[in-house]
Amino acid sequence: TSVSLENIEPNGSTVQYVGTVNQEVASLRYYNLRTESASNKTLVGDIEVTNSLGIGAGSTLVAGDNDITVTGSGEHAVEMVGHFNAGTSTFTYASGSETTVEAMDYYSLDLGNGNRTLSDANVIGVAKDLIVPETAYTYIVDGSTVEFNGNEKQIIPAFTFYNLAINDTAMRSNT
């Protein structure tokens, strides 16, 4: 049986990809999106999550070259227990409200427009760009570590880091 997701109303719903085989994640606007089970969940296009994105134990969310925008706010807008394979994606925290940036590896990380707390639970890895808006927002960085770990030249933005790690052999510069 095939289920069409094209007409889902995102208000208050949760879509869970729970198969034990690899699955494709539809290019949609979700309210809550969850992945579970020991398999890859691969994006087939850009997605937007308006409340909460959960990457569950055993699962790997594979972004490829598709972008992820999370407009949810608070401490649990993104919860990662499993794995995230960023590919060449841009991951945007787009809420205008205070939001915690999950500690995981990103390709390009856009902090969006709003106050942000950088997680101190682990390392926030950036393989390409860390995009910090020009507008003055409050960034709580206590205990956090941001690691620039790309294989090509990266520009480190003007930003107050708590811990800054620079790994790999690529050239880095700051602005």
mmCIF file of C-alpha atoms in Angstrom, residues 86-149:
data_model
loop_
_atom_site.group_PDB
_atom_site.id
_atom_site.type_symbol
_atom_site.label_atom_id
_atom_site.label_comp_id
_atom_site.label_asym_id
_atom_site.label_seq_id
_atom_site.Cartn_x
_atom_site.Cartn_y
_atom_site.Cartn_z
ATOM 1 C CA ALA A 86 25.298 16.464 6.264
ATOM 2 C CA GLY A 87 26.506 15.861 2.701
ATOM 3 C CA THR A 88 26.710 19.332 1.111
ATOM 4 C CA SER A 89 23.540 20.655 2.744
ATOM 5 C CA THR A 90 22.796 23.924 4.484
ATOM 6 C CA PHE A 91 21.113 23.484 7.853
ATOM 7 C CA THR A 92 19.242 26.640 8.932
ATOM 8 C CA TYR A 93 17.888 27.431 12.383
ATOM 9 C CA ALA A 94 15.216 29.892 11.225
ATOM 10 C CA SER A 95 13.153 30.645 14.328
ATOM 11 C CA GLY A 96 12.988 34.270 15.434
ATOM 12 C CA SER A 97 12.826 32.957 19.026
ATOM 13 C CA GLU A 98 15.608 31.611 21.205
ATOM 14 C CA THR A 99 16.784 28.229 19.903
ATOM 15 C CA THR A 100 19.488 25.771 20.908
ATOM 16 C CA VAL A 101 21.872 24.739 18.115
ATOM 17 C CA GLU A 102 22.352 20.963 18.351
ATOM 18 C CA ALA A 103 25.906 19.623 18.663
ATOM 19 C CA MET A 104 26.456 17.633 15.463
ATOM 20 C CA ASP A 105 28.404 17.873 12.218
ATOM 21 C CA TYR A 106 27.062 20.306 9.623
ATOM 22 C CA TYR A 107 28.283 21.154 6.132
ATOM 23 C CA SER A 108 26.979 24.738 6.147
ATOM 24 C CA LEU A 109 25.340 25.977 9.336
ATOM 25 C CA ASP A 110 23.111 29.067 9.194
ATOM 26 C CA LEU A 111 22.301 30.444 12.645
ATOM 27 C CA GLY A 112 19.330 32.351 11.210
ATOM 28 C CA ASN A 113 17.655 35.366 12.752
ATOM 29 C CA GLY A 114 17.166 35.018 16.484
ATOM 30 C CA ASN A 115 18.922 34.438 19.788
ATOM 31 C CA ARG A 116 20.859 31.162 19.863
ATOM 32 C CA THR A 117 22.407 28.927 22.491
ATOM 33 C CA LEU A 118 25.223 26.734 21.188
ATOM 34 C CA SER A 119 24.988 23.279 22.738
ATOM 35 C CA ASP A 120 27.745 22.371 25.154
ATOM 36 C CA ALA A 121 26.881 18.656 24.998
ATOM 37 C CA ASN A 122 29.417 17.857 22.278
ATOM 38 C CA VAL A 123 31.198 19.474 19.308
ATOM 39 C CA ILE A 124 29.425 21.556 16.665
ATOM 40 C CA GLY A 125 31.312 20.680 13.485
ATOM 41 C CA VAL A 126 31.261 22.893 10.385
ATOM 42 C CA ALA A 127 32.755 21.572 7.139
ATOM 43 C CA LYS A 128 32.034 24.620 4.931
ATOM 44 C CA ASP A 129 30.332 27.809 6.173
ATOM 45 C CA LEU A 130 29.186 29.138 9.524
ATOM 46 C CA ILE A 131 26.656 31.803 8.581
ATOM 47 C CA VAL A 132 26.144 34.433 11.276
ATOM 48 C CA PRO A 133 23.595 37.193 10.555
ATOM 49 C CA GLU A 134 24.793 40.786 10.547
ATOM 50 C CA THR A 135 21.981 41.820 12.905
ATOM 51 C CA ALA A 136 22.964 41.763 16.569
ATOM 52 C CA TYR A 137 21.445 38.785 18.380
ATOM 53 C CA THR A 138 22.364 37.194 21.691
ATOM 54 C CA TYR A 139 24.532 34.096 21.417
ATOM 55 C CA ILE A 140 25.075 31.991 24.519
ATOM 56 C CA VAL A 141 28.280 30.049 23.895
ATOM 57 C CA ASP A 142 29.266 28.936 27.434
ATOM 58 C CA GLY A 143 30.946 25.528 27.318
ATOM 59 C CA SER A 144 30.384 25.039 23.581
ATOM 60 C CA THR A 145 32.978 23.985 21.023
ATOM 61 C CA VAL A 146 32.807 24.875 17.337
ATOM 62 C CA GLU A 147 35.153 22.913 15.104
ATOM 63 C CA PHE A 148 35.965 23.985 11.543
ATOM 64 C CA ASN A 149 36.755 20.642 9.932
#
